[in-house]
Short mmCIF file of C-alpha atoms in Angstrom, two decimals:
data_model
loop_
_atom_site.label_atom_id
_atom_site.label_comp_id
_atom_site.label_asym_id
_atom_site.label_seq_id
_atom_site.Cartn_x
_atom_site.Cartn_y
_atom_site.Cartn_z
CA MET A 1 -130.39 -63.09 33.01
CA ASN A 2 -129.52 -66.61 32.40
CA THR A 3 -126.13 -67.47 33.99
CA LYS A 4 -125.31 -70.33 31.70
CA ILE A 5 -125.38 -68.41 28.64
CA THR A 6 -123.45 -65.61 30.63
CA ALA A 7 -120.73 -68.10 31.48
CA ASP A 8 -120.58 -69.57 28.03
CA GLN A 9 -120.21 -66.40 26.37
CA ALA A 10 -117.22 -65.41 28.93
CA PHE A 11 -115.49 -68.78 28.00
CA VAL A 12 -115.83 -68.23 24.31
CA ARG A 13 -114.59 -64.66 24.67
CA GLU A 14 -111.55 -65.79 26.98
CA THR A 15 -110.71 -68.72 24.41
CA ASN A 16 -110.81 -66.59 21.60
CA LEU A 17 -108.56 -63.84 23.35
CA SER A 18 -106.14 -66.66 23.92
CA LEU A 19 -106.26 -67.52 20.02
CA VAL A 20 -105.55 -64.23 19.05
CA LEU A 21 -102.85 -63.76 21.69
CA ARG A 22 -100.90 -66.92 20.64
CA LEU A 23 -101.07 -66.09 17.23
CA ILE A 24 -99.55 -62.57 17.94
CA HIS A 25 -96.94 -64.38 19.93
CA ASN A 26 -96.33 -66.89 17.38
CA GLN A 27 -96.44 -64.67 14.16
CA ALA A 28 -95.49 -61.36 15.20
CA PRO A 29 -95.61 -58.72 13.76
CA VAL A 30 -98.94 -59.29 12.44
CA SER A 31 -102.22 -57.25 11.54
CA ARG A 32 -105.73 -57.03 12.85
CA ALA A 33 -106.39 -58.03 9.08
CA GLN A 34 -104.10 -60.85 9.26
CA LEU A 35 -105.62 -62.21 12.29
CA ALA A 36 -108.81 -62.21 11.12
CA SER A 37 -107.82 -63.90 7.95
CA ILE A 38 -106.06 -66.57 10.15
CA THR A 39 -108.59 -67.25 12.93
CA GLY A 40 -111.78 -66.82 10.70
CA LEU A 41 -113.45 -64.29 12.97
CA ASN A 42 -114.79 -61.30 11.53
CA LYS A 43 -113.06 -58.03 11.54
CA SER A 44 -115.02 -56.39 14.27
CA THR A 45 -114.59 -59.02 16.71
CA VAL A 46 -110.94 -59.39 16.19
CA SER A 47 -110.62 -55.63 16.84
CA SER A 48 -112.38 -55.95 19.88
CA LEU A 49 -110.34 -58.77 21.25
CA VAL A 50 -107.30 -56.54 20.00
CA ASP A 51 -108.45 -53.64 22.17
CA GLU A 52 -108.75 -55.76 25.20
CA LEU A 53 -105.29 -57.19 24.91
CA LEU A 54 -103.74 -53.86 24.34
CA GLU A 55 -105.92 -52.44 27.58
CA ARG A 56 -104.46 -55.24 29.53
CA ASN A 57 -100.73 -54.23 28.18
CA LEU A 58 -100.27 -57.81 26.65
CA VAL A 59 -99.81 -56.63 23.40
CA HIS A 60 -98.59 -53.32 21.49
CA GLU A 61 -98.44 -51.56 18.27
CA SER A 62 -95.03 -51.82 16.65
CA GLY A 63 -95.50 -49.66 13.66
CA SER A 64 -97.35 -50.22 10.15
CA ASN A 65 -96.83 -52.40 7.00
CA ILE A 66 -96.64 -50.19 4.20
CA GLY A 67 -96.15 -52.51 1.61
CA GLY A 68 -98.84 -53.10 -1.04
CA ALA A 69 -101.90 -50.90 -1.98
CA GLY A 70 -104.33 -49.45 0.53
CA ARG A 71 -103.96 -47.92 3.94
CA PRO A 72 -101.04 -49.12 5.72
CA ALA A 73 -101.86 -51.88 8.66
CA THR A 74 -101.05 -51.41 11.86
CA LEU A 75 -98.68 -54.25 13.18
CA LEU A 76 -98.90 -55.69 16.86
CA GLU A 77 -96.56 -57.43 19.20
CA VAL A 78 -96.70 -58.99 22.40
CA ASN A 79 -95.42 -56.72 25.05
CA PRO A 80 -92.30 -58.14 26.76
CA GLN A 81 -92.55 -56.05 29.79
CA VAL A 82 -96.24 -56.91 30.87
CA GLY A 83 -94.85 -59.10 33.58
CA TYR A 84 -91.93 -60.89 34.90
CA VAL A 85 -91.23 -64.69 35.34
CA ILE A 86 -89.06 -66.70 37.90
CA GLY A 87 -87.82 -70.10 36.48
CA ILE A 88 -85.78 -72.79 38.29
CA GLU A 89 -84.02 -75.65 37.32
CA LEU A 90 -83.24 -78.08 39.91
CA GLY A 91 -80.61 -80.48 38.90
CA VAL A 92 -79.38 -83.43 40.46
CA ASP A 93 -75.91 -81.76 41.52
CA PHE A 94 -77.14 -77.76 41.02
CA VAL A 95 -79.57 -75.17 41.18
CA SER A 96 -80.24 -72.54 38.60
CA VAL A 97 -82.55 -69.60 39.12
CA ALA A 98 -83.36 -66.98 36.47
CA VAL A 99 -85.91 -63.99 35.78
CA THR A 100 -87.42 -63.22 32.41
CA ASP A 101 -89.51 -61.07 30.77
CA PHE A 102 -92.69 -62.53 29.16
CA LEU A 103 -90.74 -63.23 26.07
CA GLY A 104 -87.97 -65.74 27.57
CA SER A 105 -85.16 -63.02 27.48
CA ILE A 106 -83.23 -63.48 30.77
CA VAL A 107 -82.55 -60.27 32.95
CA TRP A 108 -80.99 -61.76 35.82
CA ARG A 109 -79.84 -65.46 36.92
CA ARG A 110 -77.80 -67.37 39.31
CA ARG A 111 -76.43 -70.81 39.41
CA GLU A 112 -74.94 -72.80 42.18
CA ASP A 113 -73.61 -76.29 42.83
CA ALA A 114 -75.37 -78.33 45.03
CA ASP A 115 -74.70 -81.83 46.95
CA PRO A 116 -76.99 -84.40 45.99
CA SER A 117 -75.52 -86.42 49.12
CA GLU A 118 -76.94 -83.84 51.52
CA ASP A 119 -80.69 -83.90 52.75
CA GLN A 120 -83.65 -82.60 50.87
CA ASP A 121 -84.56 -79.93 52.89
CA ARG A 122 -80.88 -78.35 52.64
CA MET A 123 -81.22 -78.10 48.81
CA ILE A 124 -84.67 -76.80 49.18
CA ASN A 125 -83.81 -73.96 51.28
CA GLN A 126 -80.76 -73.31 49.05
CA THR A 127 -83.09 -72.63 46.31
CA LEU A 128 -85.51 -70.56 48.35
CA ARG A 129 -82.80 -68.40 49.04
CA ILE A 130 -81.77 -67.88 45.52
CA VAL A 131 -85.46 -67.30 44.41
CA LYS A 132 -85.92 -64.76 47.43
CA GLU A 133 -82.62 -62.97 45.99
CA ALA A 134 -84.25 -62.96 42.64
CA MET A 135 -87.63 -61.44 43.87
CA ILE A 136 -85.89 -58.70 45.85
CA THR A 137 -83.89 -57.53 42.84
CA GLY A 138 -86.74 -57.37 40.61
CA ARG A 139 -88.82 -55.75 42.95
CA LYS A 140 -86.21 -52.97 43.42
CA LYS A 141 -86.91 -52.49 39.41
CA ASN A 142 -90.51 -52.79 39.78
CA TYR A 143 -90.99 -55.83 38.34
CA HIS A 144 -94.41 -57.48 38.21
CA PHE A 145 -94.09 -61.36 38.68
CA LEU A 146 -96.57 -63.24 36.91
CA GLY A 147 -95.48 -66.33 38.57
CA MET A 148 -92.92 -69.02 39.08
CA GLY A 149 -92.06 -72.32 37.02
CA LEU A 150 -89.97 -75.28 38.47
CA ALA A 151 -88.39 -77.75 36.49
CA THR A 152 -87.22 -81.01 37.97
CA PRO A 153 -86.16 -84.29 37.05
CA GLY A 154 -88.45 -87.38 37.72
CA THR A 155 -91.95 -88.09 37.62
CA VAL A 156 -94.23 -85.17 38.45
CA ASP A 157 -97.97 -84.92 39.33
CA VAL A 158 -98.46 -81.68 37.63
CA GLU A 159 -102.18 -80.97 39.01
CA LYS A 160 -101.17 -81.18 42.38
CA GLY A 161 -97.57 -79.88 42.05
CA ILE A 162 -95.66 -82.61 43.51
CA LEU A 163 -92.68 -84.60 42.29
CA ILE A 164 -93.48 -87.99 42.66
CA PHE A 165 -90.08 -89.77 42.48
CA ALA A 166 -86.66 -88.41 41.09
CA PRO A 167 -84.45 -91.80 40.96
CA ASN A 168 -81.38 -89.77 40.47
CA LEU A 169 -82.11 -87.41 43.38
CA HIS A 170 -83.67 -90.43 45.68
CA TRP A 171 -86.70 -88.05 46.48
CA ARG A 172 -90.41 -88.79 46.62
CA ASN A 173 -93.65 -87.06 47.17
CA VAL A 174 -92.05 -83.67 47.50
CA PRO A 175 -95.03 -80.88 47.43
CA PHE A 176 -93.07 -78.12 45.59
CA VAL A 177 -96.20 -76.19 44.67
CA LYS A 178 -97.30 -75.93 48.44
CA ILE A 179 -93.48 -75.12 49.56
CA PHE A 180 -92.62 -72.24 47.08
CA SER A 181 -96.15 -70.69 46.91
CA GLU A 182 -96.08 -70.45 50.62
CA GLN A 183 -92.61 -69.08 50.74
CA THR A 184 -93.33 -66.31 47.91
CA LYS A 185 -96.81 -66.04 47.74
CA LEU A 186 -96.68 -66.53 43.75
CA LYS A 187 -98.29 -68.84 41.62
CA VAL A 188 -96.42 -71.97 40.86
CA PHE A 189 -95.87 -74.50 38.43
CA VAL A 190 -93.83 -77.67 38.34
CA GLU A 191 -92.96 -79.91 35.50
CA ASN A 192 -90.77 -82.63 34.68
CA ASP A 193 -87.35 -81.19 33.34
CA ALA A 194 -87.64 -82.95 29.78
CA ASN A 195 -91.36 -81.83 29.36
CA ALA A 196 -90.59 -78.20 30.51
CA ALA A 197 -87.82 -78.34 27.59
CA ALA A 198 -90.23 -79.46 25.03
CA ILE A 199 -92.53 -76.63 25.98
CA ALA A 200 -89.67 -74.19 25.95
CA GLU A 201 -88.76 -75.40 22.26
CA HIS A 202 -92.30 -75.36 21.24
CA LEU A 203 -93.12 -71.70 22.82
CA PHE A 204 -89.87 -70.05 22.16
CA GLY A 205 -87.51 -72.20 20.21
CA ALA A 206 -86.79 -74.57 17.25
CA ALA A 207 -90.19 -76.27 17.51
CA ARG A 208 -92.38 -73.11 17.13
CA GLN A 209 -94.15 -74.37 13.89
CA CYS A 210 -93.67 -78.10 14.64
CA GLN A 211 -96.44 -80.12 15.66
CA ASP A 212 -94.84 -83.66 16.41
CA PHE A 213 -91.16 -83.59 17.77
CA ILE A 214 -89.42 -85.25 20.61
CA PHE A 215 -87.25 -83.57 23.11
CA VAL A 216 -84.56 -85.50 24.35
CA PHE A 217 -82.88 -84.05 27.99
CA ALA A 218 -79.11 -85.54 28.47
CA GLY A 219 -77.53 -85.22 31.82
CA VAL A 220 -76.94 -87.29 34.99
CA GLY A 221 -80.28 -88.98 33.43
CA ILE A 222 -82.06 -89.12 30.11
CA GLY A 223 -85.65 -88.00 29.79
CA GLY A 224 -87.96 -87.10 26.97
CA GLY A 225 -90.44 -84.75 26.32
CA LEU A 226 -93.29 -85.69 23.74
CA PHE A 227 -95.11 -83.35 21.55
CA LEU A 228 -97.63 -85.32 19.81
CA ASN A 229 -100.43 -83.40 17.55
CA GLY A 230 -99.20 -80.02 18.82
CA LYS A 231 -99.81 -80.91 22.25
CA LEU A 232 -97.41 -82.51 25.19
CA TYR A 233 -98.15 -85.97 25.64
CA ARG A 234 -98.32 -86.94 29.30
CA GLY A 235 -99.98 -90.54 29.33
CA LYS A 236 -102.31 -91.97 31.53
CA ASN A 237 -100.98 -90.63 35.01
CA GLY A 238 -99.26 -87.85 33.61
CA TYR A 239 -95.66 -89.57 33.74
CA ALA A 240 -94.89 -90.33 29.99
CA GLY A 241 -91.44 -89.50 28.66
CA GLU A 242 -89.20 -91.73 31.05
CA ILE A 243 -87.43 -92.84 27.97
CA GLY A 244 -83.99 -92.91 29.86
CA HIS A 245 -85.33 -96.18 31.57
CA SER A 246 -86.16 -98.08 28.51
CA PRO A 247 -84.11 -101.10 28.73
CA ILE A 248 -81.75 -101.66 25.63
CA MET A 249 -79.55 -104.39 27.21
CA ALA A 250 -80.42 -107.34 29.18
CA GLU A 251 -77.32 -108.87 30.58
CA PRO A 252 -77.58 -109.52 34.03
CA SER A 253 -73.75 -107.96 34.64
CA GLN A 254 -74.50 -104.67 33.52
CA ASN A 255 -74.61 -101.43 35.68
CA VAL A 256 -77.59 -100.90 38.01
CA CYS A 257 -79.68 -97.98 37.29
CA HIS A 258 -80.57 -95.22 39.79
CA CYS A 259 -84.00 -96.50 39.11
CA GLY A 260 -83.17 -99.84 40.60
CA ASN A 261 -83.22 -101.90 36.92
CA ARG A 262 -80.25 -102.99 34.67
CA GLY A 263 -79.90 -102.29 31.01
CA CYS A 264 -81.56 -98.75 30.96
CA TRP A 265 -80.72 -96.41 28.20
CA GLU A 266 -79.51 -93.81 30.04
CA THR A 267 -76.71 -95.78 31.61
CA TYR A 268 -75.11 -96.09 28.34
CA ALA A 269 -75.64 -92.72 27.21
CA ASN A 270 -75.78 -90.41 30.45
CA GLN A 271 -72.76 -88.11 31.30
CA TYR A 272 -71.51 -90.76 33.83
CA SER A 273 -71.20 -93.18 31.07
CA ILE A 274 -68.83 -90.82 29.22
CA ILE A 275 -66.73 -90.24 32.09
CA GLN A 276 -66.25 -94.02 32.63
CA ARG A 277 -65.46 -94.31 28.99
CA VAL A 278 -62.32 -91.95 29.46
CA GLN A 279 -61.42 -93.45 32.72
CA ALA A 280 -61.23 -96.81 31.16
CA ARG A 281 -59.18 -95.47 28.32
CA LEU A 282 -56.71 -93.59 30.81
CA GLU A 283 -56.39 -96.62 32.98
CA VAL A 284 -54.80 -98.46 29.90
CA ARG A 285 -52.60 -95.72 29.61
CA ARG A 286 -53.65 -94.25 26.47
CA SER A 287 -52.06 -91.13 25.50
CA SER A 288 -54.26 -88.22 26.23
CA ILE A 289 -53.97 -84.60 27.84
CA ILE A 290 -56.81 -85.08 30.05
CA PRO A 291 -54.76 -86.21 33.29
CA LYS A 292 -52.69 -82.90 32.76
CA LEU A 293 -55.97 -80.64 32.35
CA MET A 294 -57.52 -82.68 35.65
CA SER A 295 -54.09 -81.48 37.08
CA GLU A 296 -54.14 -78.19 36.13
CA HIS A 297 -57.60 -77.40 37.28
CA ASN A 298 -57.04 -79.32 40.30
CA SER A 299 -60.38 -80.93 39.36
CA PRO A 300 -61.82 -84.46 39.02
CA LEU A 301 -62.73 -86.11 35.66
CA ASN A 302 -65.85 -84.30 34.29
CA ILE A 303 -67.61 -83.06 31.15
CA PRO A 304 -65.94 -79.63 30.82
CA LEU A 305 -62.54 -81.23 31.13
CA ILE A 306 -63.24 -83.85 28.51
CA LYS A 307 -64.73 -81.34 26.61
CA GLN A 308 -61.81 -78.99 26.71
CA ALA A 309 -59.73 -81.93 25.75
CA ALA A 310 -62.09 -82.76 22.65
CA ASP A 311 -61.53 -79.13 21.75
CA ALA A 312 -57.96 -79.26 21.76
CA GLY A 313 -58.04 -82.41 19.41
CA ASP A 314 -57.80 -85.23 21.97
CA ALA A 315 -58.54 -88.36 20.39
CA GLU A 316 -59.54 -90.16 23.41
CA ALA A 317 -62.13 -87.41 24.27
CA ILE A 318 -63.46 -87.32 20.93
CA ASP A 319 -63.92 -91.21 20.69
CA SER A 320 -65.63 -91.37 24.20
CA PHE A 321 -68.07 -88.80 22.83
CA ALA A 322 -68.56 -90.55 19.65
CA GLU A 323 -69.20 -93.97 21.57
CA ALA A 324 -71.82 -92.10 23.99
CA GLY A 325 -73.16 -90.47 20.61
CA HIS A 326 -73.99 -93.90 19.15
CA ALA A 327 -75.40 -95.05 22.48
CA MET A 328 -77.71 -92.15 22.37
CA GLY A 329 -78.50 -92.68 18.47
CA GLN A 330 -79.87 -96.21 19.25
CA GLY A 331 -82.24 -94.60 21.61
CA PHE A 332 -83.46 -91.83 19.39
CA ALA A 333 -83.90 -94.62 16.47
CA SER A 334 -86.29 -96.56 18.65
CA LEU A 335 -88.15 -93.06 19.55
CA VAL A 336 -88.27 -92.39 15.56
CA ASN A 337 -89.41 -95.79 14.91
CA ILE A 338 -92.34 -95.25 17.33
CA PHE A 339 -93.43 -92.03 16.94
CA ASN A 340 -92.39 -90.76 13.61
CA PRO A 341 -91.66 -87.16 14.64
CA GLU A 342 -90.56 -84.19 12.36
CA LYS A 343 -87.67 -83.81 14.88
CA VAL A 344 -85.61 -85.04 17.53
CA ILE A 345 -84.18 -82.14 19.53
CA LEU A 346 -81.04 -82.92 22.00
CA GLY A 347 -80.81 -80.75 25.00
CA GLY A 348 -79.67 -80.42 28.68
CA PRO A 349 -76.08 -80.52 30.19
CA LEU A 350 -74.42 -82.76 27.53
CA SER A 351 -75.75 -80.72 24.58
CA THR A 352 -72.58 -78.55 25.61
CA ALA A 353 -70.66 -81.61 23.67
CA GLY A 354 -72.96 -81.42 20.71
CA GLU A 355 -70.53 -81.20 17.98
CA TYR A 356 -69.16 -84.33 19.03
CA LEU A 357 -72.18 -86.35 20.06
CA LEU A 358 -74.52 -85.29 17.08
CA PRO A 359 -72.63 -87.00 14.25
CA ALA A 360 -72.65 -90.34 15.63
CA VAL A 361 -76.40 -89.73 16.85
CA LYS A 362 -77.55 -89.14 13.27
CA GLU A 363 -75.32 -91.80 12.00
CA THR A 364 -76.73 -94.37 14.23
CA VAL A 365 -80.52 -93.01 13.81
CA ARG A 366 -80.03 -93.36 9.97
CA ARG A 367 -78.50 -97.06 10.53
CA TYR A 368 -81.19 -98.36 13.08
CA SER A 369 -84.38 -96.50 11.88
CA MET A 370 -86.44 -97.63 9.18
CA HIS A 371 -85.88 -95.97 5.96
CA GLU A 372 -88.85 -94.48 5.29
CA ILE A 373 -89.39 -92.90 8.71
CA GLY A 374 -85.89 -92.22 9.38
CA GLN A 375 -85.12 -90.11 6.34
CA GLN A 376 -87.51 -87.65 7.20
CA VAL A 377 -86.60 -86.83 10.88
CA GLU A 378 -84.45 -83.79 11.54
CA VAL A 379 -82.25 -84.56 14.45
CA GLN A 380 -80.81 -81.32 16.06
CA LEU A 381 -79.22 -79.46 19.14
CA SER A 382 -81.60 -77.50 21.53
CA THR A 383 -82.00 -73.69 20.78
CA PHE A 384 -81.16 -73.19 24.62
CA GLY A 385 -78.52 -76.01 24.90
CA PRO A 386 -77.96 -76.75 28.72
CA ASP A 387 -80.66 -74.00 29.70
CA ALA A 388 -83.71 -75.70 27.92
CA SER A 389 -85.34 -76.98 31.05
CA LEU A 390 -84.34 -73.54 32.83
CA ILE A 391 -85.99 -71.79 29.92
CA GLY A 392 -88.84 -74.28 30.09
CA ALA A 393 -89.53 -73.56 33.92
CA ILE A 394 -90.12 -69.93 32.57
CA ALA A 395 -92.12 -71.08 29.37
CA ILE A 396 -94.70 -73.18 31.76
CA VAL A 397 -95.86 -70.00 33.26
CA VAL A 398 -96.02 -67.78 29.94
CA ASP A 399 -97.74 -70.65 28.29
CA ASP A 400 -100.63 -70.46 31.21
CA ALA A 401 -100.79 -66.80 31.13
CA LEU A 402 -101.17 -67.11 27.03
CA SER A 403 -104.12 -69.75 27.70
CA HIS A 404 -105.65 -67.42 30.51
CA PRO A 405 -105.07 -63.95 29.46
CA ILE A 406 -107.84 -62.27 31.69
CA THR A 407 -105.36 -63.31 34.99
CA ILE A 408 -103.45 -60.57 33.59
CA GLY A 409 -104.73 -57.03 35.13
CA ARG A 410 -105.67 -54.17 33.07
CA ARG A 411 -103.81 -50.89 32.95
#
């Protein structure tokens, strides 16, 4: 037999298997007839593909559609218990680990603070300890782990699984895939945190049917995940999306960014900028409940305290968030003018204060974007809020399984 023909047939088979599985994932519950209509494949081919997905336990039958004339159609859904995924979000000052089913529902999680001033090995070992706890817990419940995803700030070589540079961590050339695969024996994927969050929104969240959108991750830094024509845009070397380091100010007196440059967008719109705004207001003895909250909590000034004050109606907290929202909006407006997206989605740690940031963001986008473009874009909060990158770490593993369903074993 001609091996090339056999290989081509196998490739076409897997491509069609992935196509059908993704459609079931995106549009469930759906019938075999509907799948045939959407894909253009004949009914016997669709039936054969569905049978294989059922055999691999990737999908299950979920009932019948009894509406309309003719025989009831059996409906199909993805099986959430086909396997479980471990997701890691490596933040600048925290580590978060979760276990989810195949549809991204969290069944176990742990979050711990981390000290970015400590050495790199200590933070990685802290992460490994939590991951091993997750694996032990999962295996006691007979979870079959499909893989592990890690979302990290900074530029990432996705193919090699290496963090190239994280300005806010001051880490370079960290071989995450090698480290975590050797320790866990799982298939490991590494992705930039904003890119991962964008994949989560496209797979599980607010952008499931959206072909062109931008995810903005806002926390210690600002990063972007660009979905263009239905695909994540990575750029020439895979480092696209470092939007936080776009210069919006040129004065030499401005603060130095962690990347080493001055005037970067994120220095005006990240969480530190909000804290600095509040500190400046408190230094001129403006009336605020924030000092009282700091004393009650025995805590330094931070975003949760500022939000608590805003929730209580504190004008200084509310105005500080609004100022940061206007700074965010300037960057959003530039992105809107350049990419003409359907949506811009704000997520990451600062999205917890989204109700105070978003009105100013939207106002500034309307003001600074071109009218014909800006009036068509929807600016909204992430479905997953501060967990966007954590769910993104899960999503990159699930997305790989959807692309390669033959990697999932048969029953």
